[in-house]
mmCIF file of C-alpha atoms in Angstrom:
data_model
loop_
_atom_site.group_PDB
_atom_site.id
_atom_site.type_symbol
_atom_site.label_atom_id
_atom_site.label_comp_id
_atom_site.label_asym_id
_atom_site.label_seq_id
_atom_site.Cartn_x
_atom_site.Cartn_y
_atom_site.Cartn_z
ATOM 1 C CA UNK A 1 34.677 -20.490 -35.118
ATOM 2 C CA UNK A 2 36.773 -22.827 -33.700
ATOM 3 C CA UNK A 3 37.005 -23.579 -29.860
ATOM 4 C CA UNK A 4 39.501 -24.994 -27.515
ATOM 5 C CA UNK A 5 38.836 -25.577 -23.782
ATOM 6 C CA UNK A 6 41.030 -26.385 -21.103
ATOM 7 C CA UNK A 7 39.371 -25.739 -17.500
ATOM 8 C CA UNK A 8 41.609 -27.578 -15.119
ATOM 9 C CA UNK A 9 44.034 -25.896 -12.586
ATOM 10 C CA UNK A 10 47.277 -27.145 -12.210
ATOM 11 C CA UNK A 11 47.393 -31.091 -12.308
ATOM 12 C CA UNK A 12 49.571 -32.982 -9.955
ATOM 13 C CA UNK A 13 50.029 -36.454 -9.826
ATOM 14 C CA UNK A 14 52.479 -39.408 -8.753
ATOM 15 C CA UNK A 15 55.598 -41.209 -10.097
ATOM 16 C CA UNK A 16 54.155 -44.449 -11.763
ATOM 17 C CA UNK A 17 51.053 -43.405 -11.938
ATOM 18 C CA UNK A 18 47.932 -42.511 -14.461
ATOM 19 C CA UNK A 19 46.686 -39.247 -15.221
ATOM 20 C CA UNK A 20 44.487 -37.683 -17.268
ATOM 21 C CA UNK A 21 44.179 -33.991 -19.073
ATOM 22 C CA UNK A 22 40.670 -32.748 -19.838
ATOM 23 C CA UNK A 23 40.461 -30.901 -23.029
ATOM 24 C CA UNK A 24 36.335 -30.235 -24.747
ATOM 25 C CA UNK A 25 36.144 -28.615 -28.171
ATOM 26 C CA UNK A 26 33.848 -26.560 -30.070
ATOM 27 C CA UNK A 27 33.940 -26.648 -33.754
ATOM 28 C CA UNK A 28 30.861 -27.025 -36.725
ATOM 29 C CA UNK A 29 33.497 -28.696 -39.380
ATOM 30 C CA UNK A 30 32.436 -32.088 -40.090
ATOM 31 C CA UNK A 31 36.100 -32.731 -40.458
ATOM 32 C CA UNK A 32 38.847 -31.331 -38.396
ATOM 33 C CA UNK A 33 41.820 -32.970 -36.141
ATOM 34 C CA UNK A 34 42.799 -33.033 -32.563
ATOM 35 C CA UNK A 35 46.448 -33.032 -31.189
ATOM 36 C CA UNK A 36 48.208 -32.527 -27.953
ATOM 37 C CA UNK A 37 51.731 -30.693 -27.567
ATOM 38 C CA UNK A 38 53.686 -31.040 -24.600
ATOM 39 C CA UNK A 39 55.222 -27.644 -23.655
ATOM 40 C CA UNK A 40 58.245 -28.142 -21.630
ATOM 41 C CA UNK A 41 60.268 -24.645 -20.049
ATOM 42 C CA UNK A 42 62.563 -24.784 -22.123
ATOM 43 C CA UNK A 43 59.656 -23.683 -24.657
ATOM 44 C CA UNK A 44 59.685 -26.033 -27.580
ATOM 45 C CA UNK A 45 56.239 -27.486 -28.720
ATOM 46 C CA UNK A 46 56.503 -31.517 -28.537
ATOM 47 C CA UNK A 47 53.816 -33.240 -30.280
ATOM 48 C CA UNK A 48 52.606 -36.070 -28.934
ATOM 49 C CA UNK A 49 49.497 -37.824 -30.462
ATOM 50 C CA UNK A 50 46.613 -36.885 -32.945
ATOM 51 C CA UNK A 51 43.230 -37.789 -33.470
ATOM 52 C CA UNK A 52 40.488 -37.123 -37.009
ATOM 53 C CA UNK A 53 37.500 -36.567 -36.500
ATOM 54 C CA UNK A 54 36.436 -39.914 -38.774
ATOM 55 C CA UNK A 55 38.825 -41.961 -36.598
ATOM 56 C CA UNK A 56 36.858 -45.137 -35.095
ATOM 57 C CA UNK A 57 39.775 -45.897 -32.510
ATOM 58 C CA UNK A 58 41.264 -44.012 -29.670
ATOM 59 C CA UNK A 59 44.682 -42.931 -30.854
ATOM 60 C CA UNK A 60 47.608 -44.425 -28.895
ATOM 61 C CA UNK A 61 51.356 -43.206 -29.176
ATOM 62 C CA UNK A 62 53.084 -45.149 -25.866
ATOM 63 C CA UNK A 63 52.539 -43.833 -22.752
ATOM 64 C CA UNK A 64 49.803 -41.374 -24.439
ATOM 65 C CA UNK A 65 46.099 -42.340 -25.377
ATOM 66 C CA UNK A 66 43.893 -39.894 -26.587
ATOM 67 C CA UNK A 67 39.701 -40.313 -25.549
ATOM 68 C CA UNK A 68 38.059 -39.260 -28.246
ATOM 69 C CA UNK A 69 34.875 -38.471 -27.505
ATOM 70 C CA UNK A 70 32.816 -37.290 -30.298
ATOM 71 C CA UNK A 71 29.365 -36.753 -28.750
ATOM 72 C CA UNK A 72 30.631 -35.401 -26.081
ATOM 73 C CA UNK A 73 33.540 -33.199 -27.779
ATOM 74 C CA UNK A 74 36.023 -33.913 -25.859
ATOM 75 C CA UNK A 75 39.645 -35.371 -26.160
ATOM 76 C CA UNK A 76 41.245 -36.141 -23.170
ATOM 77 C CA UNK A 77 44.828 -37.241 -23.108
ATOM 78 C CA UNK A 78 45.320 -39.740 -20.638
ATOM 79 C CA UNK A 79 49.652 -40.359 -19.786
ATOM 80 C CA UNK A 80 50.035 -44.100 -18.082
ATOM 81 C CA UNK A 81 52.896 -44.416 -16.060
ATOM 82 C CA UNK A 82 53.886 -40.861 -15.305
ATOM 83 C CA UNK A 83 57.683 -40.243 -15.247
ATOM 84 C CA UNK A 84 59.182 -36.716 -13.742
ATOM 85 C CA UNK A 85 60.042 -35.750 -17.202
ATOM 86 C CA UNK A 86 56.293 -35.436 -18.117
ATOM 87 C CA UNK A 87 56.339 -31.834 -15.950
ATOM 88 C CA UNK A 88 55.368 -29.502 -17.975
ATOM 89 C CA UNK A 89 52.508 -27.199 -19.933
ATOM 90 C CA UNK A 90 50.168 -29.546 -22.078
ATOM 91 C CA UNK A 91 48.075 -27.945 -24.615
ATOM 92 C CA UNK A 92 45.157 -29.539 -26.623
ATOM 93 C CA UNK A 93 44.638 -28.259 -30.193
ATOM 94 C CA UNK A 94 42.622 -28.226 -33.149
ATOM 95 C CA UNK A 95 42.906 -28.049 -36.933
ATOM 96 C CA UNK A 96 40.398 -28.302 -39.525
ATOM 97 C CA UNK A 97 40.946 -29.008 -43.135
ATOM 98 C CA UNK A 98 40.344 -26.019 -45.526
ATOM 99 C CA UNK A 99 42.706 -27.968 -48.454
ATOM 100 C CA UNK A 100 45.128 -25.171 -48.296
ATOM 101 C CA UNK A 101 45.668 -24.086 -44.183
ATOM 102 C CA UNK A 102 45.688 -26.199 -41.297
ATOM 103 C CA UNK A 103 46.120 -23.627 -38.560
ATOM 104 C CA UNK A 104 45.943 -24.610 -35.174
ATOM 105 C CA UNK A 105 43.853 -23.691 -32.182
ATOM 106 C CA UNK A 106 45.246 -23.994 -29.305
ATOM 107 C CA UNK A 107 43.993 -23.931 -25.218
ATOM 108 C CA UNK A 108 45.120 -21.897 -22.449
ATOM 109 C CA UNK A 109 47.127 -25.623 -21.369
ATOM 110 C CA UNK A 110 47.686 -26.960 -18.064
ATOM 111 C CA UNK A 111 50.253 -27.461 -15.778
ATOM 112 C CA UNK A 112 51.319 -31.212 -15.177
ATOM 113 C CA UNK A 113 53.649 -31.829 -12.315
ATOM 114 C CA UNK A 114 54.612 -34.968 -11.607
ATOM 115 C CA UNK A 115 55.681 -35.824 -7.584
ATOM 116 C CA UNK A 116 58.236 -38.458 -6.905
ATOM 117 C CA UNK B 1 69.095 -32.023 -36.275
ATOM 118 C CA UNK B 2 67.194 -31.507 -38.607
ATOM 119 C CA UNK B 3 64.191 -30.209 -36.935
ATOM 120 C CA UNK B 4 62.526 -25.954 -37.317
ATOM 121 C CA UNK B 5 65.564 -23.544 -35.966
ATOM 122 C CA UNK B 6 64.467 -19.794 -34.960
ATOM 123 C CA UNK B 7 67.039 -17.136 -34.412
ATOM 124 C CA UNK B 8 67.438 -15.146 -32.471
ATOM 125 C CA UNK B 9 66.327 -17.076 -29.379
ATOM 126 C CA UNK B 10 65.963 -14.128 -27.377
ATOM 127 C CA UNK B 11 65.706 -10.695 -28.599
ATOM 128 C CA UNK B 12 65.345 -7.876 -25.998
ATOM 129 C CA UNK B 13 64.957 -4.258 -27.499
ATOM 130 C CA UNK B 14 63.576 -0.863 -27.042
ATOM 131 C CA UNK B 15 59.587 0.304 -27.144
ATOM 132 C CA UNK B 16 59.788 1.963 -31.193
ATOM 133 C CA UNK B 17 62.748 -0.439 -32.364
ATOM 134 C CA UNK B 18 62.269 -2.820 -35.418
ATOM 135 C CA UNK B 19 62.689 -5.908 -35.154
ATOM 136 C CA UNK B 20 63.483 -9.041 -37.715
ATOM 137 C CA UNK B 21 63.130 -12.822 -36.573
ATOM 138 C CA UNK B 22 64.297 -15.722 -38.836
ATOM 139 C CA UNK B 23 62.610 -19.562 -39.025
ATOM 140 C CA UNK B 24 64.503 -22.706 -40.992
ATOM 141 C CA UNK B 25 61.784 -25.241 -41.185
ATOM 142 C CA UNK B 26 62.096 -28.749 -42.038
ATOM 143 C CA UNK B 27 63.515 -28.918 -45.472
ATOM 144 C CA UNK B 28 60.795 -30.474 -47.244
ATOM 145 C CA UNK B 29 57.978 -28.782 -45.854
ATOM 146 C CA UNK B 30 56.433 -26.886 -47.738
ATOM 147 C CA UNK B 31 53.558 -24.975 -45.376
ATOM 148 C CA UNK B 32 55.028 -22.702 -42.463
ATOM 149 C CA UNK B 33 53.285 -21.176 -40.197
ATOM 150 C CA UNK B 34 53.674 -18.349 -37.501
ATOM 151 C CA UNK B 35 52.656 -18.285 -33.500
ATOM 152 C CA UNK B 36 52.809 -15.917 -30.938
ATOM 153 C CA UNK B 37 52.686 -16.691 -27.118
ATOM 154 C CA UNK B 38 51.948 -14.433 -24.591
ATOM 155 C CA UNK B 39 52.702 -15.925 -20.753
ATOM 156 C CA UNK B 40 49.660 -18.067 -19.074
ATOM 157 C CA UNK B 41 48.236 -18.870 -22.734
ATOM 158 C CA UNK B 42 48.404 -21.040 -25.895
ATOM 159 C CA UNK B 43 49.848 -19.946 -29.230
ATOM 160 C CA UNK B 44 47.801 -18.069 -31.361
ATOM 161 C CA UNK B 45 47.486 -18.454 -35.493
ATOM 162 C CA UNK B 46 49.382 -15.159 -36.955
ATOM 163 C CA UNK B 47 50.365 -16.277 -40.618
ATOM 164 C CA UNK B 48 50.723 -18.825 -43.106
ATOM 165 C CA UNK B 49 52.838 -19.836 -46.272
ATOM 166 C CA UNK B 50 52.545 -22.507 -48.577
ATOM 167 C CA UNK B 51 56.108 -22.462 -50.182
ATOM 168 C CA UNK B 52 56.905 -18.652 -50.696
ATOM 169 C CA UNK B 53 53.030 -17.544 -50.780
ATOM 170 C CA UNK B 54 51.538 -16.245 -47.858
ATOM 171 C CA UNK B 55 47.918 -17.681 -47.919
ATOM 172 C CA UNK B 56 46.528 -16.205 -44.535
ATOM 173 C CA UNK B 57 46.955 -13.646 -42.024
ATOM 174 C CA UNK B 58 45.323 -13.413 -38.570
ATOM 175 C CA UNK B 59 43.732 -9.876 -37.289
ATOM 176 C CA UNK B 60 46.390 -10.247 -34.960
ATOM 177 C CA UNK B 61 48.500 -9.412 -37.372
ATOM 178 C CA UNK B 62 48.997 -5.417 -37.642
ATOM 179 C CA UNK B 63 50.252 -3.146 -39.820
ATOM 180 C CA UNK B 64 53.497 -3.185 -38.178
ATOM 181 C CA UNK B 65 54.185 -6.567 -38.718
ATOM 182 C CA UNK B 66 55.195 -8.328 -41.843
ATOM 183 C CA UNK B 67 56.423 -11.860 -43.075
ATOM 184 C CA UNK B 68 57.946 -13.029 -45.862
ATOM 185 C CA UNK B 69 59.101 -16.225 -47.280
ATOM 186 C CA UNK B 70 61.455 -15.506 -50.365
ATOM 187 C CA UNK B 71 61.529 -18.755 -52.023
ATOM 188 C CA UNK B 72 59.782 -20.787 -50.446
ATOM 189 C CA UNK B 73 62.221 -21.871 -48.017
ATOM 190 C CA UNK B 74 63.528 -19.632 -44.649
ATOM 191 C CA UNK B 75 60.830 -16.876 -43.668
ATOM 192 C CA UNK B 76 61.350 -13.910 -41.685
ATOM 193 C CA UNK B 77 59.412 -12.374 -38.933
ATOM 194 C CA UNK B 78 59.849 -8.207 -39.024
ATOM 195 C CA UNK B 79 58.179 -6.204 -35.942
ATOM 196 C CA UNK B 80 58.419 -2.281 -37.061
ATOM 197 C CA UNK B 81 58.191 0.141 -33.929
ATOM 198 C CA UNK B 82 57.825 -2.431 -31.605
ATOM 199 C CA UNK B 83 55.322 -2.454 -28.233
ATOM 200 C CA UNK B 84 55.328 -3.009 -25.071
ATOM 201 C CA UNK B 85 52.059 -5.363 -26.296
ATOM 202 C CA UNK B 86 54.503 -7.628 -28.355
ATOM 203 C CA UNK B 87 56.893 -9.141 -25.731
ATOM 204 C CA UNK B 88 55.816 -12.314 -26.021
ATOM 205 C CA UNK B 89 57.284 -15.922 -27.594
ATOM 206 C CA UNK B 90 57.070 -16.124 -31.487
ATOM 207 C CA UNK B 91 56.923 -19.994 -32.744
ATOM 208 C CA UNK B 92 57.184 -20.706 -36.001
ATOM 209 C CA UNK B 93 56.019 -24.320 -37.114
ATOM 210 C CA UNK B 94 56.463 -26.036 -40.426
ATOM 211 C CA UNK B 95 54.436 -29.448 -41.809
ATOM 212 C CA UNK B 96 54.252 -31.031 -45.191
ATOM 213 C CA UNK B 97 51.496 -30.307 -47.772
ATOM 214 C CA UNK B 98 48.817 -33.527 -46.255
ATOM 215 C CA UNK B 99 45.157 -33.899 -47.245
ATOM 216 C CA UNK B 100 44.961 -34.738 -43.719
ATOM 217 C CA UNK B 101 46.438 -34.163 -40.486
ATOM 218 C CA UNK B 102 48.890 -31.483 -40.493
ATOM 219 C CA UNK B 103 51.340 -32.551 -37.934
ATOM 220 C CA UNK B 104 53.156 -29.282 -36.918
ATOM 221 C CA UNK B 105 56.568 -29.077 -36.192
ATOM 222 C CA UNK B 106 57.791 -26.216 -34.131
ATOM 223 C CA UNK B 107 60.552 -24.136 -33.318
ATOM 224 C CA UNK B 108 62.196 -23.851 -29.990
ATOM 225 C CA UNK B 109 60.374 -19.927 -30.383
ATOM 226 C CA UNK B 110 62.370 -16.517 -30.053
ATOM 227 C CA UNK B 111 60.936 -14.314 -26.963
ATOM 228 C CA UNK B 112 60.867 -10.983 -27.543
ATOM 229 C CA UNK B 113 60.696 -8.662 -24.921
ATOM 230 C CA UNK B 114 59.872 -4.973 -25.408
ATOM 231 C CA UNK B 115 61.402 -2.486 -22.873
#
């Protein structure tokens, strides 16, 4: 079975600044995939990088970089430059490939609030 | 837009009431896929289509609920004698038929709540 883990209590950090959201997975598919979704209150599910399992290279979408840590399982999402409209619930997810259904697991999330 | 619509966004009804949700997804996706979110947690996996068959269901997934998607394009969400147990947000998600990543696109989610 597939596992998602996301320990941290709420998150705070400044304007400007770099933080990062831990997320450590437990899964015994060879191949699978690892995304983060950005959970605003309004509700909607952004998605906002991804990382496979066979990927050499840290994943990068702008301000988000994924550390992929494959020994370790773990795939933190690190945010540079933290803007006040990164607040929100941040949830780390995983899919593996069956060739037919790519359901997602998710985490419980955390809360990111950014402090101007 | 052309992004996954839900309706209704917010549905509030009465402990034994049926209830029926509705998901667009992205035109020319062909999986969708069904969420539910309870407060203080992450979605969790209820159903899936590829176009108008429904491939898997979850456990969570009772009796009382069914899902459909007639032609393999809108799919519907129907709650019969609804619980307390399923207030909660219902996302639906849609992605393209990949041989690798699935990149899900979801809803903005209607939240039920259950008097």
């Amino acid at each position: 079975a597939q596992k998602i883990t996301q320990t941290q209590p709420g998150m705070f950090v400044q304007e400007k600044e770099a933080v990062t959201l831990d997320c450590t997975y437990d899964t015994s598919d060879p191949s699978y995939g690892l995304f983060w979704y950005k959970q605003p209150s309004s509700g909607e599910m952004i998605f906002l990088i991804y990382q496979g399992s066979y990927d050499q290279q840290n994943a990068t979408e702008g301000r988000y970089s994924l550390n992929f840590q494959k020994a370790r399982k773990s795939a933190n999402l690190v945010i540079s430059a933290s803007q006040l409209g990164d607040s929100a619930m941040y949830f780390c997810a995983m899919s593996h490939y069956t060739g037919a259904n790519s359901k997602l697991t998710f985490g419980k999330g955390i809360t990111l609030s950014v402090r101007p | 837009d052309t992004g996954v619509s839900q309706d209704p966004r917010h549905k509030i009804t009465k402990r034994g009431q049926n209830v029926t949700f509705r998901c667009d997804p992205i035109s020319e996706h062909n999986r969708l896929y069904w969420y539910r979110q309870t407060l203080g947690q992450g979605p969790e996996f209820l159903t899936y289509f590829q176009n108008e068959a429904q491939l898997e269901k979850s456990r969570l997934l009772s009796d009382r609920f069914s899902a459909e998607r007639p032609k393999g394009s809108f799919s519907t969400l129907e709650i019969q004698r609804t619980e307390q147990g399923d207030s909660a947000m219902y996302l639906c998600a849609s992605s393209r038929d990949s041989h690798t990543h699935d990149e899900q696109f979801f809803g903005p989610g209607t939240r039920l709540t259950v008097l």
